[in-house]
mmCIF file of C-alpha atoms and ligand atoms in Angstrom:
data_model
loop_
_atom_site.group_PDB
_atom_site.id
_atom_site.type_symbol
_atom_site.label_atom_id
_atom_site.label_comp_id
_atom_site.label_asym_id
_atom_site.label_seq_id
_atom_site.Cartn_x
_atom_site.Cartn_y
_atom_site.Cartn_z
ATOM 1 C CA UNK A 1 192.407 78.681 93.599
ATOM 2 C CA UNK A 2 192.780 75.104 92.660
ATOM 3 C CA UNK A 3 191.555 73.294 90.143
ATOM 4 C CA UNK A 4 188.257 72.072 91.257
ATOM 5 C CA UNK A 5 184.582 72.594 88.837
ATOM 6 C CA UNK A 6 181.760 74.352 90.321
ATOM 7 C CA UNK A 7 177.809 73.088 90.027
ATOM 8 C CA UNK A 8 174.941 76.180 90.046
ATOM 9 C CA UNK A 9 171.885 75.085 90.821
ATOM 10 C CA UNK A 10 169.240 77.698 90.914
ATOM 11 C CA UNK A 11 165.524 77.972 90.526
ATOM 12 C CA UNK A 12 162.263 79.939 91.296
ATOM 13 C CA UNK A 13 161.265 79.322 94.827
ATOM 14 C CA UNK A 14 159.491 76.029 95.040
ATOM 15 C CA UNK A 15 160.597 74.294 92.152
ATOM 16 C CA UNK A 16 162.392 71.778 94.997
ATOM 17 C CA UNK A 17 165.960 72.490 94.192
ATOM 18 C CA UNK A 18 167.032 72.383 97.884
ATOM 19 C CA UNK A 19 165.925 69.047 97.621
ATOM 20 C CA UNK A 20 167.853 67.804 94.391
ATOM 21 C CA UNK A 21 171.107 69.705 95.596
ATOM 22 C CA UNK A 22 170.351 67.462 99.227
ATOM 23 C CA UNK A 23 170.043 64.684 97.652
ATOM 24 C CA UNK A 24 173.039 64.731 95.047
ATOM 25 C CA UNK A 25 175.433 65.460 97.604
ATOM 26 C CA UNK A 26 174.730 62.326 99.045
ATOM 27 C CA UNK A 27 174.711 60.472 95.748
ATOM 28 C CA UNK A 28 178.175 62.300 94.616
ATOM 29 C CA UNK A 29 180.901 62.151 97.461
ATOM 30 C CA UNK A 30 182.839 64.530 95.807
ATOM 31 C CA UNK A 31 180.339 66.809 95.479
ATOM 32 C CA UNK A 32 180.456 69.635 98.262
ATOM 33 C CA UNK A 33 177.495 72.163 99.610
ATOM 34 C CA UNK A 34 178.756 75.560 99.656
ATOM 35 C CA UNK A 35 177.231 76.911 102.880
ATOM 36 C CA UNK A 36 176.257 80.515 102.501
ATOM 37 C CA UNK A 37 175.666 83.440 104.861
ATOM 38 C CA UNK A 38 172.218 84.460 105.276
ATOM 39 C CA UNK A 39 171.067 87.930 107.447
ATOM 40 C CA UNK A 40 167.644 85.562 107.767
ATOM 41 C CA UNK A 41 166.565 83.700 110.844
ATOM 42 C CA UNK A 42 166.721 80.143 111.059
ATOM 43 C CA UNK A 43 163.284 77.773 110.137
ATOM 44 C CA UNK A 44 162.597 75.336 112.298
ATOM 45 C CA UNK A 45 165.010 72.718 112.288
ATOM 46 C CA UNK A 46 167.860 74.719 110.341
ATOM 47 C CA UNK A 47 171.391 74.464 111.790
ATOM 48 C CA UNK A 48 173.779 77.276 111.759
ATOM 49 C CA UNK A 49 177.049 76.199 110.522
ATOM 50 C CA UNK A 50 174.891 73.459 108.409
ATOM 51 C CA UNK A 51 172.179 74.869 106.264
ATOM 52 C CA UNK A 52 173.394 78.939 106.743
ATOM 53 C CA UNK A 53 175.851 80.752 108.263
ATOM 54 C CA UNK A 54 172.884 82.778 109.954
ATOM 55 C CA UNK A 55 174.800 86.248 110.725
ATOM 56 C CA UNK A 56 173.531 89.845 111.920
ATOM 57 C CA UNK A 57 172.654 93.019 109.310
ATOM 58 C CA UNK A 58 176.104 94.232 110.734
ATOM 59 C CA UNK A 59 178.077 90.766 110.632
ATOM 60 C CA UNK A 60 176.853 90.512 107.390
ATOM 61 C CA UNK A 61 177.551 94.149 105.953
ATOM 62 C CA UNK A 62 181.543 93.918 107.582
ATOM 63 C CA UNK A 63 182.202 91.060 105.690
ATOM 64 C CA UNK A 64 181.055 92.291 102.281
ATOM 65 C CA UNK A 65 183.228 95.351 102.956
ATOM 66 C CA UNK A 66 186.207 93.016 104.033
ATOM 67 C CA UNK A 67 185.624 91.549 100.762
ATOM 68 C CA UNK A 68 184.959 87.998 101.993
ATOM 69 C CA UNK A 69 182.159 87.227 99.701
ATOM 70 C CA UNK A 70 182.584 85.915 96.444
ATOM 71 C CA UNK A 71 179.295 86.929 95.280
ATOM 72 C CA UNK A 72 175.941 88.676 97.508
ATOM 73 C CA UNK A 73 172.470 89.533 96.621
ATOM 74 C CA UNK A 74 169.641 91.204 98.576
ATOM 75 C CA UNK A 75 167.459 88.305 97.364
ATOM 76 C CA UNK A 76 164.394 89.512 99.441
ATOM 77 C CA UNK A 77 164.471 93.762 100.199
ATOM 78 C CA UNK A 78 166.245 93.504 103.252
ATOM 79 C CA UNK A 79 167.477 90.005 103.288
ATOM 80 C CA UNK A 80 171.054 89.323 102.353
ATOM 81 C CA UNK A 81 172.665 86.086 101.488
ATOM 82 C CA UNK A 82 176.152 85.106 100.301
ATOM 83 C CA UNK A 83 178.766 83.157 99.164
ATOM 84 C CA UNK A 84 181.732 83.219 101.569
ATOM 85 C CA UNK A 85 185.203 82.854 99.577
ATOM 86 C CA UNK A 86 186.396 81.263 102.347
ATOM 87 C CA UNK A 87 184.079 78.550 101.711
ATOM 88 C CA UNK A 88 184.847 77.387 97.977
ATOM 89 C CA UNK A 89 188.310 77.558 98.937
ATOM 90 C CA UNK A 90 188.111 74.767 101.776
ATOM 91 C CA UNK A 91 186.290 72.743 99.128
ATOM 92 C CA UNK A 92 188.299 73.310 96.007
ATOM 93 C CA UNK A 93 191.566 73.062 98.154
ATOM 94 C CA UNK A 94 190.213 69.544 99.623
ATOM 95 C CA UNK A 95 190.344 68.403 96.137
ATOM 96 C CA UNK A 96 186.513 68.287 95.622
ATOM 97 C CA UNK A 97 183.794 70.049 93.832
ATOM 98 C CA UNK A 98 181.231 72.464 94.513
ATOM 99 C CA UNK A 99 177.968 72.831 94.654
ATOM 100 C CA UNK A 100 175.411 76.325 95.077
ATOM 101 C CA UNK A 101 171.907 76.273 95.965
ATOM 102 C CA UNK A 102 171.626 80.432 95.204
ATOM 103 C CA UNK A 103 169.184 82.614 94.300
ATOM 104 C CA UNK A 104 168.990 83.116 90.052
ATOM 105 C CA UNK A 105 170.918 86.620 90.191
ATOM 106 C CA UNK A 106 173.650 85.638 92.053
ATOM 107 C CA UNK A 107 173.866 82.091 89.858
ATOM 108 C CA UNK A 108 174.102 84.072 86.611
ATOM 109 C CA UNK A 109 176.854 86.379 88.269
ATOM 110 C CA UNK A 110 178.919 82.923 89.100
ATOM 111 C CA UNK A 111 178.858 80.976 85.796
ATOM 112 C CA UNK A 112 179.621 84.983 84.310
ATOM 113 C CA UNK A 113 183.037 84.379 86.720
ATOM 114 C CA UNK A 114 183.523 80.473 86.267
ATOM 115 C CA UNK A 115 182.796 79.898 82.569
ATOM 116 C CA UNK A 116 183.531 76.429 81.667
ATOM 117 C CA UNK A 117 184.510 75.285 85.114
ATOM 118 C CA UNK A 118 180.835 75.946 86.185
ATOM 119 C CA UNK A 119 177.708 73.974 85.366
ATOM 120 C CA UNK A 120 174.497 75.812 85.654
ATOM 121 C CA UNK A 121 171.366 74.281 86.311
ATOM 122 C CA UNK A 122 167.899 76.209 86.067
ATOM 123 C CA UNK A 123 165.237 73.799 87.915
ATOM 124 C CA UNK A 124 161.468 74.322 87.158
ATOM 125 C CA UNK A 125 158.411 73.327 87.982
ATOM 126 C CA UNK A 126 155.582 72.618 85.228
ATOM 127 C CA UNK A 127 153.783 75.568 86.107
ATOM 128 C CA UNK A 128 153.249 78.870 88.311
ATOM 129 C CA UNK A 129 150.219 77.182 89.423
ATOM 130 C CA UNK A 130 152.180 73.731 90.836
ATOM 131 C CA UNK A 131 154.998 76.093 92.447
ATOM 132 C CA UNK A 132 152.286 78.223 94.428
ATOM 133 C CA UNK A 133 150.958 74.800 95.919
ATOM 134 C CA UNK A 134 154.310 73.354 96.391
ATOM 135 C CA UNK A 135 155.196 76.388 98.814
ATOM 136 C CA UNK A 136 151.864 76.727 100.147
ATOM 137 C CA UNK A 137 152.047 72.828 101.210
ATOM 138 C CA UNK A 138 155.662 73.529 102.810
ATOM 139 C CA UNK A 139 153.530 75.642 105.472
ATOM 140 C CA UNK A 140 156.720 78.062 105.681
ATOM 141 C CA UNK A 141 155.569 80.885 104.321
ATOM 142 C CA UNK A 142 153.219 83.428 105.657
ATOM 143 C CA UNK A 143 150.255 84.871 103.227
ATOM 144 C CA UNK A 144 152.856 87.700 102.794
ATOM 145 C CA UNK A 145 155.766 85.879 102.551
ATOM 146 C CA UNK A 146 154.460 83.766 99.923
ATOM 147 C CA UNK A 147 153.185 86.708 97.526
ATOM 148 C CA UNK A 148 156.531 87.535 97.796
ATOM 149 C CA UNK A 149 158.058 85.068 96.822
ATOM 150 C CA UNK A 150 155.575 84.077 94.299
ATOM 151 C CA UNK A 151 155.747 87.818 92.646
ATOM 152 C CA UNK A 152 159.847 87.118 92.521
ATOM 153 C CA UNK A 153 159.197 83.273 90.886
ATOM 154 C CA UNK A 154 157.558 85.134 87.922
ATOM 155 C CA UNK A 155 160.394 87.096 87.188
ATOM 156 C CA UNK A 156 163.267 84.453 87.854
ATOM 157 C CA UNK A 157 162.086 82.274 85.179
ATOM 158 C CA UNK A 158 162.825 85.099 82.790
ATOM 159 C CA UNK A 159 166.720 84.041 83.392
ATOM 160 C CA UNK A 160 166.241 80.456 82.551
ATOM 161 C CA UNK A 161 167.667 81.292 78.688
ATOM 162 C CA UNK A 162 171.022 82.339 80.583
ATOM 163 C CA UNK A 163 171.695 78.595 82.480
ATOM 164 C CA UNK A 164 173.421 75.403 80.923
ATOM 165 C CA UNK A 165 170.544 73.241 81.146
ATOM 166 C CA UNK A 166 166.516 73.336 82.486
ATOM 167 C CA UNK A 167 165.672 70.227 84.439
ATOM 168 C CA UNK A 168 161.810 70.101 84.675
ATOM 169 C CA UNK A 169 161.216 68.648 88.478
ATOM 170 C CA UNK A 170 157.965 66.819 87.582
ATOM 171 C CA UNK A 171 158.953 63.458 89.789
ATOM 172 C CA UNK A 172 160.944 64.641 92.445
ATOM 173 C CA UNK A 173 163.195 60.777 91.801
ATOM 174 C CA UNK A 174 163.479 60.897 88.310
ATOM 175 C CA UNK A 175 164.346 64.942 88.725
ATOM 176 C CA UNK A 176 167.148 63.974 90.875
ATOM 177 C CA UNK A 177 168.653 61.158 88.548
ATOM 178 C CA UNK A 178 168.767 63.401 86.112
ATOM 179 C CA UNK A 179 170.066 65.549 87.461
ATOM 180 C CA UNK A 180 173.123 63.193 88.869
ATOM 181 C CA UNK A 181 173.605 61.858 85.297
ATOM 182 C CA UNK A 182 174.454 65.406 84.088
ATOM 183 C CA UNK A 183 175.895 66.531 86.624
ATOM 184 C CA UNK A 184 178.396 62.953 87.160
ATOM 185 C CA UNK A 185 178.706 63.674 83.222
ATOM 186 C CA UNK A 186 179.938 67.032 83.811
ATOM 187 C CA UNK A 187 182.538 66.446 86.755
ATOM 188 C CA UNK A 188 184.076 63.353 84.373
HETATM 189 P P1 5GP B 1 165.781 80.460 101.463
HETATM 190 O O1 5GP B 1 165.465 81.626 102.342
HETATM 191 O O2 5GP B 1 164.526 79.823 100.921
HETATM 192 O O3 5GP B 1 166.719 79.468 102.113
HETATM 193 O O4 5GP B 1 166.587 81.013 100.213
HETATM 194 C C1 5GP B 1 166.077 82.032 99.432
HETATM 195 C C2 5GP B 1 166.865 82.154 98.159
HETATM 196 O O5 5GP B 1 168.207 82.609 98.420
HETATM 197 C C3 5GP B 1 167.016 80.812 97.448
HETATM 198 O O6 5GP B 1 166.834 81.021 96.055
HETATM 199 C C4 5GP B 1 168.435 80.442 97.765
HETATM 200 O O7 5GP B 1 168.957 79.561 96.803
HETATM 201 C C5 5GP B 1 169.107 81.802 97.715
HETATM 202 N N1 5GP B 1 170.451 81.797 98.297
HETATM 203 C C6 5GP B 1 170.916 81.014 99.282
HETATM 204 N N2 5GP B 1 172.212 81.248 99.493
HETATM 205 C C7 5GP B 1 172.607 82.193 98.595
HETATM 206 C C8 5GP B 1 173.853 82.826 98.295
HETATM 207 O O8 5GP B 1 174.889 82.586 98.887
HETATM 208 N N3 5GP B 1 173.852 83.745 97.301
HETATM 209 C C9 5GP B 1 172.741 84.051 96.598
HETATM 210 N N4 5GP B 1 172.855 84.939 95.632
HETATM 211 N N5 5GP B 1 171.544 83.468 96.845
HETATM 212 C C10 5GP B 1 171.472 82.551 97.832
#
């Protein structure tokens, strides 16, 4: 693989680090989304090829056994998303960096593999109580859904001791500038 650094963002659900990773990839040119593979279906206005590669149980399951992910997690029971090799590759090879917006599990299990060539962000929110209405506002989740995914929030921020740096989203602008000054500092 070539010589390009890697950027791990990761966060409880809600904390808006889709957002950040969005937005810094505009900011940074040479800053590259690593699209994963998701077994999910699509939200409204997701594009495959885009936000996912959204693939079939089976689809999925052939290519961890072909080996073509560089890291997987069942991050919800039954719902599998990973990193395709493939994918860093194209980026690393095109002489730019990467960036993963991946569940906490898998992100530990990549800077683990990358070391010093990865940066590892944990994003927060204040409080359990400003992540519930965060998710609740985004109107994607069912009542189910969103105990879920609350229940899993709680024990995510047990890894935050394990990441580079915690950025506290607060302000969703000054999270973001932050987060492009350590991140530009990092890729120097
Ligand atoms: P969502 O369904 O909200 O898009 O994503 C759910 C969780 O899965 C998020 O924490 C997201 O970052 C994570 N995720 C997305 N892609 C990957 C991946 O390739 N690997 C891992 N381990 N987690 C991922």
């Amino acid at each position: 693989m070539s010589q390009g650094k890697a950027v791990i963002f990761c966060a409880p659900s809600g904390a808006g680090k889709t957002t950040i990773v969005k937005e810094l990839v505009q900011r940074i040119p040479e800053l590259r989304f690593s699209i994963s593979a998701t077994t999910r279906s699509p939200r409204e206005g997701e594009v495959n090829g885009q936000d996912y590669y959204f693939l079939t149980l089976d689809q999925f399951s052939q290519k961890r056994s072909d080996e073509e992910l560089f890291e997987w997690q069942e991050v919800y029971q039954g719902t599998f998303y990973g990193t395709l090799t493939s994918e860093v590759e194209r980026i690393w090879q095109s002489g730019n960096h990467v960036i993963f917006d991946i569940d906490v599990v898998g992100g530990v299990n990549l800077k683990k593999k990358l070391g010093n060539r990865a940066l590892a962000i944990f994003v927060n929110a204040e409080s359990v109580e400003v992540l519930k209405e965060r998710l609740t506002k985004r109107n994607t989740e069912t009542p189910a859904s969103l105990a879920k995914r609350m229940g899993k929030a709680v024990q995510e921020m047990a890894y935050e001791p394990n990441f580079d740096y915690t950025l506290i989203n607060r302000v969703l602008e000054d999270a973001v500038d932050e987060a492009e000054r350590i991140v530009k500092e990092f890729l120097k």
